[in-house]
Amino acid sequence: MSRTVYVNGSYLPESEAKISVFDRGFLFADGVYEVTSVIQGKLIDNRRHLQRLGRSLDALEMHAPADIDEIERIQHELIRRNSLDEGLIYLQVTRGAADRDFSYPAQAEPSLVMFSQSKEILRNPLAATGIKVITVADIRWLRRDIKSIGLLAPCMAKMAAKKAGADDAWMVDGDRITEGSSNNAYIVDHEGNIVTRQLGHDILSGITRRAILELAAATGIDVQERPFTIDEAHAAREAFITSASTLVLPVVEIDGRTIGEGTPGPVAKRLRELYIEMAIQSSSS
Ligand code: PMP
């Protein structure tokens, strides 16, 4: 069945949705994006996603194509038109179409593209088994706090993981983990503390990360926000990832080494449950 997608003011069947070959997203990856998960037809933690979109746009001196309320209205309309119960809404803003030139054009109108994707989020089978990750060099640019659509390095990392028989890759700067290819990375040390890299230019400020750290604090689990090494990860009691589309997923193997018992650990399982509970209660319909 064809989806209805949103392109610059119009709702169209996906086969009719078009963007200019001069769009700077296409030519320069000059754009930013957000992914909000949808559970029971409701957007999860969407306001924070849209606030982060504002920060990405500001960092690139890009105009917002619509205000937050208008974007949220379009997201709800896409959920309605596509009868989406569970999955995600992807939204992308690019600087728009202009003659190819590295300098930002003075005149271009930003482009706004949004579409829905159906996906099993609550019953993701990987939540029960956990995932395997490998570590790879973090070869991305140095402003990973901006949610840029330039995603070739994470695509390469993900493919390296697949070729190695793993599910995902954790990226490494020196000997310290930055984050996953499309998620934030955490370990639980032998004292039961959660360790995850601190915010800054090195990683994306995950919206799920923020909620999970709030839940951890409320549950009395200590969190250390600092870089951790590959050796610490290999020796961890538990490990997990977070993102809007995966929520919390346990990591049971890193570089072929079994983490903990090789099954999802109690901290990751508990945080996943708490996050789902909280998300459903506080989501906007
Ligand atoms: N880091 C990176 C590099 C990501 O691509 C993502 C997901 N887009 C995340 C972290 C997780 O962010 P969020 O929880 O906001 O989905």
mmCIF file with all atom_site columns, N, CA and C in Angstrom, residues 40 135 140 166 229 249 256:
data_model
loop_
_atom_site.group_PDB
_atom_site.id
_atom_site.type_symbol
_atom_site.label_atom_id
_atom_site.label_alt_id
_atom_site.label_comp_id
_atom_site.label_asym_id
_atom_site.label_entity_id
_atom_site.label_seq_id
_atom_site.pdbx_PDB_ins_code
_atom_site.Cartn_x
_atom_site.Cartn_y
_atom_site.Cartn_z
_atom_site.occupancy
_atom_site.B_iso_or_equiv
_atom_site.pdbx_formal_charge
_atom_site.auth_seq_id
_atom_site.auth_comp_id
_atom_site.auth_asym_id
_atom_site.auth_atom_id
_atom_site.pdbx_PDB_model_num
ATOM 1  N N  . GLN A 1 40  ? 1.046  3.353   19.781 1.00 0.00 ? 40  GLN A N  1
ATOM 2  C CA . GLN A 1 40  ? -0.421 3.473   19.909 1.00 0.00 ? 40  GLN A CA 1
ATOM 3  C C  . GLN A 1 40  ? -0.906 4.779   19.277 1.00 0.00 ? 40  GLN A C  1
ATOM 4  N N  . THR A 1 135 ? 33.233 -2.719  17.592 1.00 0.00 ? 135 THR A N  1
ATOM 5  C CA . THR A 1 135 ? 33.728 -1.348  17.675 1.00 0.00 ? 135 THR A CA 1
ATOM 6  C C  . THR A 1 135 ? 34.431 -0.999  16.364 1.00 0.00 ? 135 THR A C  1
ATOM 7  N N  . ARG A 1 140 ? 33.411 10.165  11.684 1.00 0.00 ? 140 ARG A N  1
ATOM 8  C CA . ARG A 1 140 ? 32.457 11.227  11.342 1.00 0.00 ? 140 ARG A CA 1
ATOM 9  C C  . ARG A 1 140 ? 33.064 12.610  11.525 1.00 0.00 ? 140 ARG A C  1
ATOM 10 N N  . ALA A 1 166 ? 27.451 -8.982  13.233 1.00 0.00 ? 166 ALA A N  1
ATOM 11 C CA . ALA A 1 166 ? 26.896 -8.271  14.390 1.00 0.00 ? 166 ALA A CA 1
ATOM 12 C C  . ALA A 1 166 ? 25.691 -7.435  13.944 1.00 0.00 ? 166 ALA A C  1
ATOM 13 N N  . THR A 1 229 ? 36.325 3.333   27.951 1.00 0.00 ? 229 THR A N  1
ATOM 14 C CA . THR A 1 229 ? 37.223 2.704   26.972 1.00 0.00 ? 229 THR A CA 1
ATOM 15 C C  . THR A 1 229 ? 36.622 1.404   26.424 1.00 0.00 ? 229 THR A C  1
ATOM 16 N N  . LEU A 1 249 ? 17.763 -1.017  24.034 1.00 0.00 ? 249 LEU A N  1
ATOM 17 C CA . LEU A 1 249 ? 18.061 -2.401  23.641 1.00 0.00 ? 249 LEU A CA 1
ATOM 18 C C  . LEU A 1 249 ? 19.317 -2.876  24.363 1.00 0.00 ? 249 LEU A C  1
ATOM 19 N N  . GLY A 1 256 ? 32.747 -9.695  19.833 1.00 0.00 ? 256 GLY A N  1
ATOM 20 C CA . GLY A 1 256 ? 32.824 -11.150 20.013 1.00 0.00 ? 256 GLY A CA 1
ATOM 21 C C  . GLY A 1 256 ? 32.936 -11.574 21.474 1.00 0.00 ? 256 GLY A C  1
#
